Amino acid sequence: MMKTAGAITLIFPMMMISLLLIAITASGAVDSDVVLDSNGDPVRAFAPYYIEVRTSQGRRANISEFGIDENHALSCPQRVVAYSDELMGIAKPVIFLFSTHFVRVSAELSIKFAWTTECDEPGVWKVADSIDGSSWATKEIFLSGTDSSSDSTFIIKKSENGSYKLAFGSSEKPQDFGLDEIRYGVWRLILSNNSGFTVSFVPA
Ligand SMILES: *[C@@H]1O[C@H](CO)[C@@H](O)[C@H](O)[C@H]1NC(C)=O
Ligand SMILES: *[C@@H]1O[C@H](CO)[C@@H](O)[C@H](O)[C@H]1NC(C)=O
Ligand SMILES: *[C@@H]1O[C@H](CO)[C@@H](O)[C@H](O)[C@H]1NC(C)=O
């Protein structure tokens, strides 16, 4: 009897210690992988965030949608842009369509504007060939995507100083985005291998 009790009193603290070690290791691994918002909190799937852009020249801009033609009329489909001037347009929050509670670095996800769009499009970001106005062939982001389809698959990469970069495609073959000014204070997001901007996520 004494022997058994002695063994139990020894085994029990050892079990507690190893459980504690497992818990610490697990949470450590999770933390290093999770994308953090501007407050340092984990970015949650299906919660609204503003995406703030910072160019390599230090200029700031906010992600939103844009669909206005030369005559200032609504033009569909709309594209994803960054407004560097609040007079040109206001920030519009997005949600990350992701399978677990917290969004992870380099994990494939889809991005959707949190509110319905003016063109009544799904709002899911989709990379496709440019349709109009641009003098050179390129791919940019429209709002007519379908959750999880290959042209609506993005990843969030770690960048310097706690900021992040958006990339298109799988984590094996990610392609960066660049900015292309289409009118004063309005930059469209184009596929480009020399991305000049980082992003941060501000809870909406
Ligand atoms: C971006 O949005 C934030 C929050 O609405 C605002 O304070 C800031 O001035 C905006 N910046 C630009 C460049 O539009
Ligand atoms: C990160 O911070 C360092 C030091 O403040 C700065 O020199 C560097 O340009 C920053 N990098 C980016 C991508 O902002
Ligand atoms: C970026 O680089 C990859 C790999 O070299 C290439 O497959 C892709 O076409 C490039 N994309 C653009 C937009 O230049």
Short mmCIF file of C-alpha atoms and ligand atoms in Angstrom, two decimals:
data_model
loop_
_atom_site.label_atom_id
_atom_site.label_comp_id
_atom_site.label_asym_id
_atom_site.label_seq_id
_atom_site.Cartn_x
_atom_site.Cartn_y
_atom_site.Cartn_z
CA MET A 1 0.00 0.00 0.00
CA MET A 2 2.67 2.47 1.05
CA LYS A 3 4.70 1.65 -2.05
CA THR A 4 1.80 2.36 -4.41
CA ALA A 5 0.90 5.61 -2.68
CA GLY A 6 4.53 6.72 -2.86
CA ALA A 7 4.67 5.96 -6.58
CA ILE A 8 1.45 7.90 -7.17
CA THR A 9 2.66 10.96 -5.29
CA LEU A 10 5.78 10.90 -7.46
CA ILE A 11 4.06 10.17 -10.77
CA PHE A 12 1.31 12.77 -10.30
CA PRO A 13 3.62 15.85 -10.11
CA MET A 14 5.64 14.47 -13.01
CA MET A 15 2.48 14.17 -15.09
CA MET A 16 1.51 17.72 -14.17
CA ILE A 17 4.93 19.00 -15.20
CA SER A 18 4.87 17.23 -18.56
CA LEU A 19 1.31 18.45 -19.25
CA LEU A 20 2.48 21.97 -18.43
CA LEU A 21 5.45 21.57 -20.79
CA ILE A 22 3.14 20.34 -23.58
CA ALA A 23 0.83 23.32 -23.01
CA ILE A 24 3.74 25.79 -23.12
CA THR A 25 5.19 24.24 -26.29
CA ALA A 26 1.80 24.19 -28.00
CA SER A 27 0.93 27.81 -27.22
CA GLY A 28 4.45 28.92 -28.18
CA ALA A 29 4.12 27.26 -31.57
CA VAL A 30 0.69 28.81 -32.11
CA ASP A 31 1.81 32.32 -31.19
CA SER A 32 4.72 32.41 -33.63
CA ASP A 33 2.41 31.41 -36.51
CA VAL A 34 -0.55 33.68 -35.85
CA VAL A 35 -0.96 36.96 -37.73
CA LEU A 36 -1.15 39.88 -35.29
CA ASP A 37 -3.25 43.03 -35.66
CA SER A 38 -2.10 46.61 -35.02
CA ASN A 39 -2.73 46.12 -31.27
CA GLY A 40 -0.64 42.93 -31.15
CA ASP A 41 -3.71 40.69 -30.81
CA PRO A 42 -4.27 37.62 -33.04
CA VAL A 43 -6.20 38.36 -36.24
CA ARG A 44 -9.48 36.44 -36.13
CA ALA A 45 -11.16 34.76 -39.09
CA PHE A 46 -14.52 36.28 -40.07
CA ALA A 47 -13.91 39.46 -38.04
CA PRO A 48 -13.68 42.87 -39.78
CA TYR A 49 -10.28 44.58 -40.20
CA TYR A 50 -9.13 47.65 -42.07
CA ILE A 51 -6.01 46.96 -44.13
CA GLU A 52 -3.56 49.83 -43.80
CA VAL A 53 -0.91 50.12 -46.49
CA ARG A 54 2.55 51.62 -46.06
CA THR A 55 4.70 52.16 -49.14
CA SER A 56 8.48 51.85 -49.19
CA GLN A 57 8.56 55.66 -49.34
CA GLY A 58 6.62 55.75 -46.06
CA ARG A 59 3.30 56.90 -47.56
CA ARG A 60 0.13 55.54 -46.00
CA ALA A 61 -3.05 54.39 -47.68
CA ASN A 62 -6.19 52.42 -46.88
CA ILE A 63 -7.60 49.46 -48.78
CA SER A 64 -11.05 49.93 -50.26
CA GLU A 65 -13.05 49.30 -53.42
CA PHE A 66 -13.17 51.44 -56.55
CA GLY A 67 -15.56 51.40 -59.47
CA ILE A 68 -15.98 54.86 -60.95
CA ASP A 69 -15.65 55.65 -64.62
CA GLU A 70 -14.45 58.83 -66.32
CA ASN A 71 -17.93 60.38 -65.96
CA HIS A 72 -18.03 59.65 -62.22
CA ALA A 73 -20.66 56.95 -62.76
CA LEU A 74 -20.57 53.54 -61.06
CA SER A 75 -18.54 51.09 -63.13
CA CYS A 76 -18.66 47.33 -62.51
CA PRO A 77 -16.84 45.08 -61.79
CA GLN A 78 -15.12 46.97 -59.01
CA ARG A 79 -11.45 46.61 -58.22
CA VAL A 80 -9.44 46.62 -55.00
CA VAL A 81 -7.53 49.87 -54.50
CA ALA A 82 -5.56 51.75 -51.87
CA TYR A 83 -6.62 55.35 -51.24
CA SER A 84 -3.70 57.53 -50.22
CA ASP A 85 -6.00 60.50 -49.74
CA GLU A 86 -9.14 60.38 -47.59
CA LEU A 87 -10.84 62.82 -49.97
CA MET A 88 -10.69 60.18 -52.72
CA GLY A 89 -12.36 57.41 -50.69
CA ILE A 90 -12.65 55.87 -47.27
CA ALA A 91 -11.27 52.62 -45.93
CA LYS A 92 -13.47 49.56 -46.21
CA PRO A 93 -13.01 46.62 -43.81
CA VAL A 94 -12.35 43.07 -45.00
CA ILE A 95 -12.85 39.68 -43.38
CA PHE A 96 -10.48 36.75 -43.79
CA LEU A 97 -12.17 33.51 -44.82
CA PHE A 98 -10.09 30.95 -42.96
CA SER A 99 -10.77 27.50 -41.51
CA THR A 100 -9.56 28.06 -37.94
CA HIS A 101 -10.25 30.76 -35.37
CA PHE A 102 -6.99 32.68 -35.82
CA VAL A 103 -5.41 33.61 -39.16
CA ARG A 104 -1.94 32.16 -39.68
CA VAL A 105 1.15 33.37 -41.49
CA SER A 106 1.62 31.76 -44.95
CA ALA A 107 -1.69 29.86 -44.72
CA GLU A 108 -3.99 29.95 -47.72
CA LEU A 109 -7.11 32.04 -47.24
CA SER A 110 -9.65 34.14 -49.11
CA ILE A 111 -10.37 37.83 -48.49
CA LYS A 112 -13.82 39.42 -48.68
CA PHE A 113 -15.08 42.94 -48.08
CA ALA A 114 -17.16 42.93 -44.90
CA TRP A 115 -20.03 44.94 -46.40
CA THR A 116 -21.92 44.32 -49.61
CA THR A 117 -20.42 46.13 -52.55
CA GLU A 118 -22.04 48.86 -54.61
CA CYS A 119 -22.06 46.57 -57.66
CA ASP A 120 -23.77 43.79 -55.70
CA GLU A 121 -20.74 41.56 -56.27
CA PRO A 122 -19.72 38.80 -53.83
CA GLY A 123 -16.93 41.04 -52.54
CA VAL A 124 -14.47 38.12 -52.53
CA TRP A 125 -11.08 39.22 -53.90
CA LYS A 126 -10.15 37.60 -57.19
CA VAL A 127 -7.02 38.05 -59.32
CA ALA A 128 -7.83 38.42 -63.02
CA ASP A 129 -6.65 40.16 -66.17
CA SER A 130 -7.17 43.90 -66.28
CA ILE A 131 -10.30 44.87 -68.13
CA ASP A 132 -10.04 48.48 -69.11
CA GLY A 133 -8.20 51.74 -69.13
CA SER A 134 -4.77 50.30 -68.39
CA SER A 135 -2.26 50.78 -71.15
CA TRP A 136 -0.31 47.67 -70.24
CA ALA A 137 -1.41 44.08 -69.70
CA THR A 138 -1.39 43.00 -66.11
CA LYS A 139 -3.40 41.23 -63.44
CA GLU A 140 -5.23 43.05 -60.70
CA ILE A 141 -7.82 42.31 -58.00
CA PHE A 142 -11.58 42.39 -58.58
CA LEU A 143 -14.50 41.73 -56.23
CA SER A 144 -16.15 38.90 -58.16
CA GLY A 145 -14.36 35.94 -56.57
CA THR A 146 -15.51 32.67 -55.05
CA ASP A 147 -14.28 31.60 -51.61
CA SER A 148 -11.31 29.16 -51.84
CA SER A 149 -11.10 29.03 -55.64
CA SER A 150 -7.51 29.18 -56.93
CA ASP A 151 -7.86 32.73 -58.29
CA SER A 152 -9.16 33.81 -54.85
CA THR A 153 -6.34 32.26 -52.82
CA PHE A 154 -4.03 34.59 -50.91
CA ILE A 155 -1.47 34.33 -48.13
CA ILE A 156 -0.22 36.80 -45.54
CA LYS A 157 3.57 36.85 -45.35
CA LYS A 158 5.71 38.22 -42.53
CA SER A 159 7.65 41.34 -43.38
CA GLU A 160 10.04 43.51 -41.39
CA ASN A 161 9.23 45.39 -38.17
CA GLY A 162 6.12 43.39 -37.35
CA SER A 163 4.34 44.29 -40.57
CA TYR A 164 3.05 41.92 -43.22
CA LYS A 165 2.74 41.53 -46.99
CA LEU A 166 -0.16 40.24 -49.01
CA ALA A 167 0.63 37.70 -51.70
CA PHE A 168 -1.44 35.89 -54.30
CA GLY A 169 -1.49 32.11 -54.60
CA SER A 170 -0.23 29.19 -52.54
CA SER A 171 2.59 29.40 -50.01
CA GLU A 172 4.85 27.44 -52.44
CA LYS A 173 4.41 29.95 -55.29
CA PRO A 174 3.34 33.26 -53.80
CA GLN A 175 3.35 36.38 -55.98
CA ASP A 176 3.59 39.83 -54.45
CA PHE A 177 1.49 42.87 -55.22
CA GLY A 178 2.61 46.27 -56.32
CA LEU A 179 0.76 49.57 -56.49
CA ASP A 180 -0.15 51.38 -59.70
CA GLU A 181 -1.61 54.89 -59.49
CA ILE A 182 -4.71 55.10 -61.72
CA ARG A 183 -5.69 58.62 -60.69
CA TYR A 184 -4.64 61.08 -58.04
CA GLY A 185 -4.65 59.34 -54.65
CA VAL A 186 -5.97 56.01 -56.01
CA TRP A 187 -3.66 53.04 -56.50
CA ARG A 188 -4.84 49.73 -57.87
CA LEU A 189 -3.21 46.53 -56.58
CA ILE A 190 -1.42 44.70 -59.39
CA LEU A 191 0.53 41.45 -59.47
CA SER A 192 4.18 42.38 -59.40
CA ASN A 193 7.32 40.70 -58.20
CA ASN A 194 8.77 43.86 -56.77
CA SER A 195 6.19 44.73 -54.16
CA GLY A 196 6.74 48.13 -52.66
CA PHE A 197 4.36 48.03 -49.72
CA THR A 198 3.61 46.36 -46.42
CA VAL A 199 0.26 46.07 -44.65
CA SER A 200 -1.10 46.04 -41.12
CA PHE A 201 -4.52 45.01 -39.86
CA VAL A 202 -6.58 47.43 -37.79
CA PRO A 203 -9.66 45.99 -36.00
CA ALA A 204 -12.80 47.60 -37.41
C1 LIG B 1 -7.00 55.49 -43.14
O1 LIG B 1 -8.11 55.20 -42.28
C2 LIG B 1 -7.94 55.69 -40.96
C3 LIG B 1 -9.13 55.21 -40.15
O2 LIG B 1 -10.35 55.52 -40.77
C4 LIG B 1 -7.82 57.20 -40.98
O3 LIG B 1 -7.59 57.68 -39.67
C5 LIG B 1 -6.64 57.59 -41.87
O4 LIG B 1 -6.54 58.99 -41.98
C6 LIG B 1 -6.79 56.99 -43.26
N1 LIG B 1 -5.60 57.29 -44.04
C7 LIG B 1 -5.67 57.64 -45.34
C8 LIG B 1 -4.36 57.87 -46.01
O5 LIG B 1 -6.72 57.74 -45.95
C1 LIG B 2 12.34 48.60 -40.19
O1 LIG B 2 12.90 49.45 -39.20
C2 LIG B 2 14.22 49.90 -39.51
C3 LIG B 2 14.74 50.68 -38.31
O2 LIG B 2 13.77 51.58 -37.82
C4 LIG B 2 14.19 50.72 -40.81
O3 LIG B 2 15.48 51.14 -41.14
C5 LIG B 2 13.62 49.87 -41.93
O4 LIG B 2 13.48 50.65 -43.10
C6 LIG B 2 12.25 49.31 -41.53
N1 LIG B 2 11.78 48.42 -42.56
C7 LIG B 2 10.57 48.54 -43.14
C8 LIG B 2 10.23 47.54 -44.19
O5 LIG B 2 9.77 49.42 -42.82
C1 LIG B 3 6.88 36.48 -60.59
O1 LIG B 3 7.88 35.49 -60.50
C2 LIG B 3 7.42 34.16 -60.71
C3 LIG B 3 8.57 33.22 -60.45
O2 LIG B 3 9.76 33.68 -61.04
C4 LIG B 3 6.84 34.04 -62.12
O3 LIG B 3 6.35 32.73 -62.30
C5 LIG B 3 5.71 35.03 -62.28
O4 LIG B 3 5.21 35.01 -63.58
C6 LIG B 3 6.18 36.44 -61.94
N1 LIG B 3 5.00 37.33 -61.92
C7 LIG B 3 5.01 38.55 -62.43
C8 LIG B 3 3.73 39.29 -62.36
O5 LIG B 3 6.01 39.08 -62.90
#
